[in-house]
């Protein structure tokens, strides 16, 4: 995948898709934060997906629990949420986001890609067998913090 796109182009694509999907699906306006790598702190959750064909790697969204709860409230149109509701909506949100990334990459990849079922965990997560290739840090319009990271087997930790 990194052979198809430079890190800058991939970073731009991930940023555009993340901001568009987050605004459209949850009404959250994300703004880039300073130098990459800071990430959210405190009560943090992660949702991640592994690309299995056409784009090798793992896409992780680590965010404050407040941001995932806000996404779930907006999507489900209710304040009465269980922790399972939040997890399910977070997984579907990343599923939509990853699908849009792959749609935009298809013209360059020239092959359909596949990805795993999203996984949600109530802690920070990074795949042990992969290295960080792209990192994007955000703040939401209600001070939520999030970090989107794309890991590959051939990534570069020196973001």
Short mmCIF file of C-alpha atoms in Angstrom, two decimals:
data_model
loop_
_atom_site.label_atom_id
_atom_site.label_comp_id
_atom_site.label_asym_id
_atom_site.label_seq_id
_atom_site.Cartn_x
_atom_site.Cartn_y
_atom_site.Cartn_z
CA UNK A 1 0.00 0.00 0.00
CA UNK A 2 2.75 2.44 0.87
CA UNK A 3 4.21 1.65 -2.57
CA UNK A 4 1.02 3.02 -4.18
CA UNK A 5 0.82 6.24 -2.18
CA UNK A 6 3.36 8.42 -0.50
CA UNK A 7 2.97 8.93 3.23
CA UNK A 8 1.79 12.50 2.52
CA UNK A 9 -0.92 11.38 0.08
CA UNK A 10 -2.08 8.62 2.42
CA UNK A 11 -2.12 11.06 5.32
CA UNK A 12 -4.20 13.54 3.31
CA UNK A 13 -6.63 10.82 2.19
CA UNK A 14 -7.08 9.47 5.73
CA UNK A 15 -7.56 12.99 7.09
CA UNK A 16 -10.18 13.92 4.48
CA UNK A 17 -12.16 10.72 4.91
CA UNK A 18 -12.00 10.83 8.72
CA UNK A 19 -13.20 14.41 8.94
CA UNK A 20 -15.95 13.93 6.33
CA UNK A 21 -17.33 10.72 7.84
CA UNK A 22 -17.14 12.03 11.42
CA UNK A 23 -18.97 15.22 10.50
CA UNK A 24 -21.60 13.44 8.39
CA UNK A 25 -22.28 10.50 10.72
CA UNK A 26 -21.88 12.16 14.13
CA UNK A 27 -21.92 15.92 13.58
CA UNK A 28 -18.47 16.22 15.14
CA UNK A 29 -16.09 18.73 13.57
CA UNK A 30 -12.55 17.44 13.98
CA UNK A 31 -9.56 19.79 13.87
CA UNK A 32 -5.95 18.69 13.52
CA UNK A 33 -3.85 18.98 16.66
CA UNK A 34 -0.19 19.96 16.88
CA UNK A 35 2.62 17.46 16.36
CA UNK A 36 1.46 13.90 15.77
CA UNK A 37 1.92 11.34 18.47
CA UNK A 38 0.34 12.99 21.52
CA UNK A 39 -2.96 11.12 21.31
CA UNK A 40 -5.84 11.15 23.76
CA UNK A 41 -5.34 10.64 27.50
CA UNK A 42 -7.51 9.56 30.38
CA UNK A 43 -10.50 7.31 29.70
CA UNK A 44 -9.52 6.06 26.24
CA UNK A 45 -11.01 3.42 23.93
CA UNK A 46 -9.80 2.04 20.61
CA UNK A 47 -11.56 0.63 17.60
CA UNK A 48 -9.42 -1.00 14.92
CA UNK A 49 -9.66 -2.87 11.67
CA UNK A 50 -7.11 -4.98 9.78
CA UNK A 51 -6.83 -4.72 6.02
CA UNK A 52 -6.28 -8.17 4.57
CA UNK A 53 -5.94 -7.66 0.83
CA UNK A 54 -5.00 -4.70 -1.33
CA UNK A 55 -3.83 -2.68 1.65
CA UNK A 56 -1.82 -4.51 4.29
CA UNK A 57 -1.99 -2.99 7.73
CA UNK A 58 -4.18 -1.96 10.63
CA UNK A 59 -6.19 1.23 11.02
CA UNK A 60 -6.70 2.23 14.67
CA UNK A 61 -8.84 5.01 16.06
CA UNK A 62 -7.98 5.72 19.67
CA UNK A 63 -10.24 8.34 21.24
CA UNK A 64 -11.63 9.60 24.48
CA UNK A 65 -14.57 7.54 25.70
CA UNK A 66 -16.57 10.79 25.51
CA UNK A 67 -16.05 10.98 21.76
CA UNK A 68 -17.23 7.41 21.20
CA UNK A 69 -20.26 8.07 23.41
CA UNK A 70 -21.05 11.24 21.45
CA UNK A 71 -20.83 9.37 18.14
CA UNK A 72 -23.21 6.72 19.52
CA UNK A 73 -25.68 9.34 20.81
CA UNK A 74 -25.76 11.07 17.43
CA UNK A 75 -26.07 7.86 15.40
CA UNK A 76 -28.69 6.27 17.64
CA UNK A 77 -30.48 9.56 18.45
CA UNK A 78 -30.76 8.74 22.14
CA UNK A 79 -28.98 9.46 25.41
CA UNK A 80 -29.99 6.05 26.80
CA UNK A 81 -26.94 4.01 25.76
CA UNK A 82 -25.33 0.89 27.12
CA UNK A 83 -21.58 0.28 26.87
CA UNK A 84 -22.40 -2.34 24.23
CA UNK A 85 -24.29 0.27 22.17
CA UNK A 86 -21.21 2.52 22.23
CA UNK A 87 -18.94 -0.36 21.18
CA UNK A 88 -21.29 -1.47 18.38
CA UNK A 89 -21.62 2.05 16.96
CA UNK A 90 -17.85 2.61 17.17
CA UNK A 91 -17.28 -0.58 15.17
CA UNK A 92 -19.82 0.40 12.54
CA UNK A 93 -18.37 3.93 12.35
CA UNK A 94 -14.89 2.53 11.63
CA UNK A 95 -16.37 0.06 9.17
CA UNK A 96 -17.87 2.99 7.21
CA UNK A 97 -14.66 5.00 7.47
CA UNK A 98 -12.48 2.09 6.25
CA UNK A 99 -14.89 1.41 3.39
CA UNK A 100 -14.61 5.00 2.20
CA UNK A 101 -10.81 4.85 2.41
CA UNK A 102 -10.78 1.75 0.22
CA UNK A 103 -13.22 3.26 -2.28
CA UNK A 104 -10.86 6.20 -2.75
CA UNK A 105 -7.83 3.92 -3.03
CA UNK A 106 -9.40 1.57 -5.58
CA UNK A 107 -8.35 3.61 -8.66
CA UNK A 108 -4.70 3.27 -7.62
CA UNK A 109 -4.84 -0.24 -6.16
CA UNK A 110 -6.78 -1.65 -9.13
CA UNK A 111 -8.05 -4.47 -6.92
CA UNK A 112 -10.74 -4.75 -4.29
CA UNK A 113 -9.43 -4.80 -0.75
CA UNK A 114 -10.81 -6.63 2.23
CA UNK A 115 -10.75 -5.90 5.89
CA UNK A 116 -11.58 -7.70 9.11
CA UNK A 117 -14.56 -7.15 11.34
CA UNK A 118 -13.77 -4.12 13.54
CA UNK A 119 -12.68 -4.73 17.12
CA UNK A 120 -13.47 -2.39 20.02
CA UNK A 121 -11.47 -2.29 23.24
CA UNK A 122 -11.71 -0.07 26.29
CA UNK A 123 -8.03 0.82 26.32
CA UNK A 124 -5.34 2.13 23.99
CA UNK A 125 -4.29 -0.45 21.41
CA UNK A 126 -1.47 -0.75 18.88
CA UNK A 127 -0.64 -3.92 16.94
CA UNK A 128 2.58 -5.47 18.23
CA UNK A 129 3.67 -6.93 14.89
CA UNK A 130 3.31 -3.70 12.89
CA UNK A 131 4.92 -0.28 12.90
CA UNK A 132 3.21 3.09 12.78
CA UNK A 133 3.20 4.59 9.27
CA UNK A 134 0.77 7.53 9.56
CA UNK A 135 -0.51 9.29 12.68
CA UNK A 136 -3.20 11.98 12.76
CA UNK A 137 -4.20 13.70 16.00
CA UNK A 138 -7.51 15.52 16.35
CA UNK A 139 -9.57 17.52 18.76
CA UNK A 140 -13.35 17.59 18.48
CA UNK A 141 -15.54 20.67 18.73
CA UNK A 142 -16.43 19.67 22.32
CA UNK A 143 -12.77 19.08 23.32
CA UNK A 144 -12.81 15.35 22.56
CA UNK A 145 -9.41 14.00 21.56
CA UNK A 146 -8.67 11.30 19.01
CA UNK A 147 -5.76 9.74 17.20
CA UNK A 148 -6.02 7.85 13.93
CA UNK A 149 -3.01 5.67 13.21
CA UNK A 150 -2.26 3.41 10.27
CA UNK A 151 0.19 0.61 10.99
CA UNK A 152 1.94 -1.59 8.44
CA UNK A 153 4.45 -4.44 8.58
CA UNK A 154 6.88 -2.02 6.88
CA UNK A 155 5.91 1.20 8.69
CA UNK A 156 8.24 3.79 10.13
CA UNK A 157 8.03 4.68 13.83
CA UNK A 158 9.65 8.05 13.10
CA UNK A 159 6.45 9.93 12.25
#
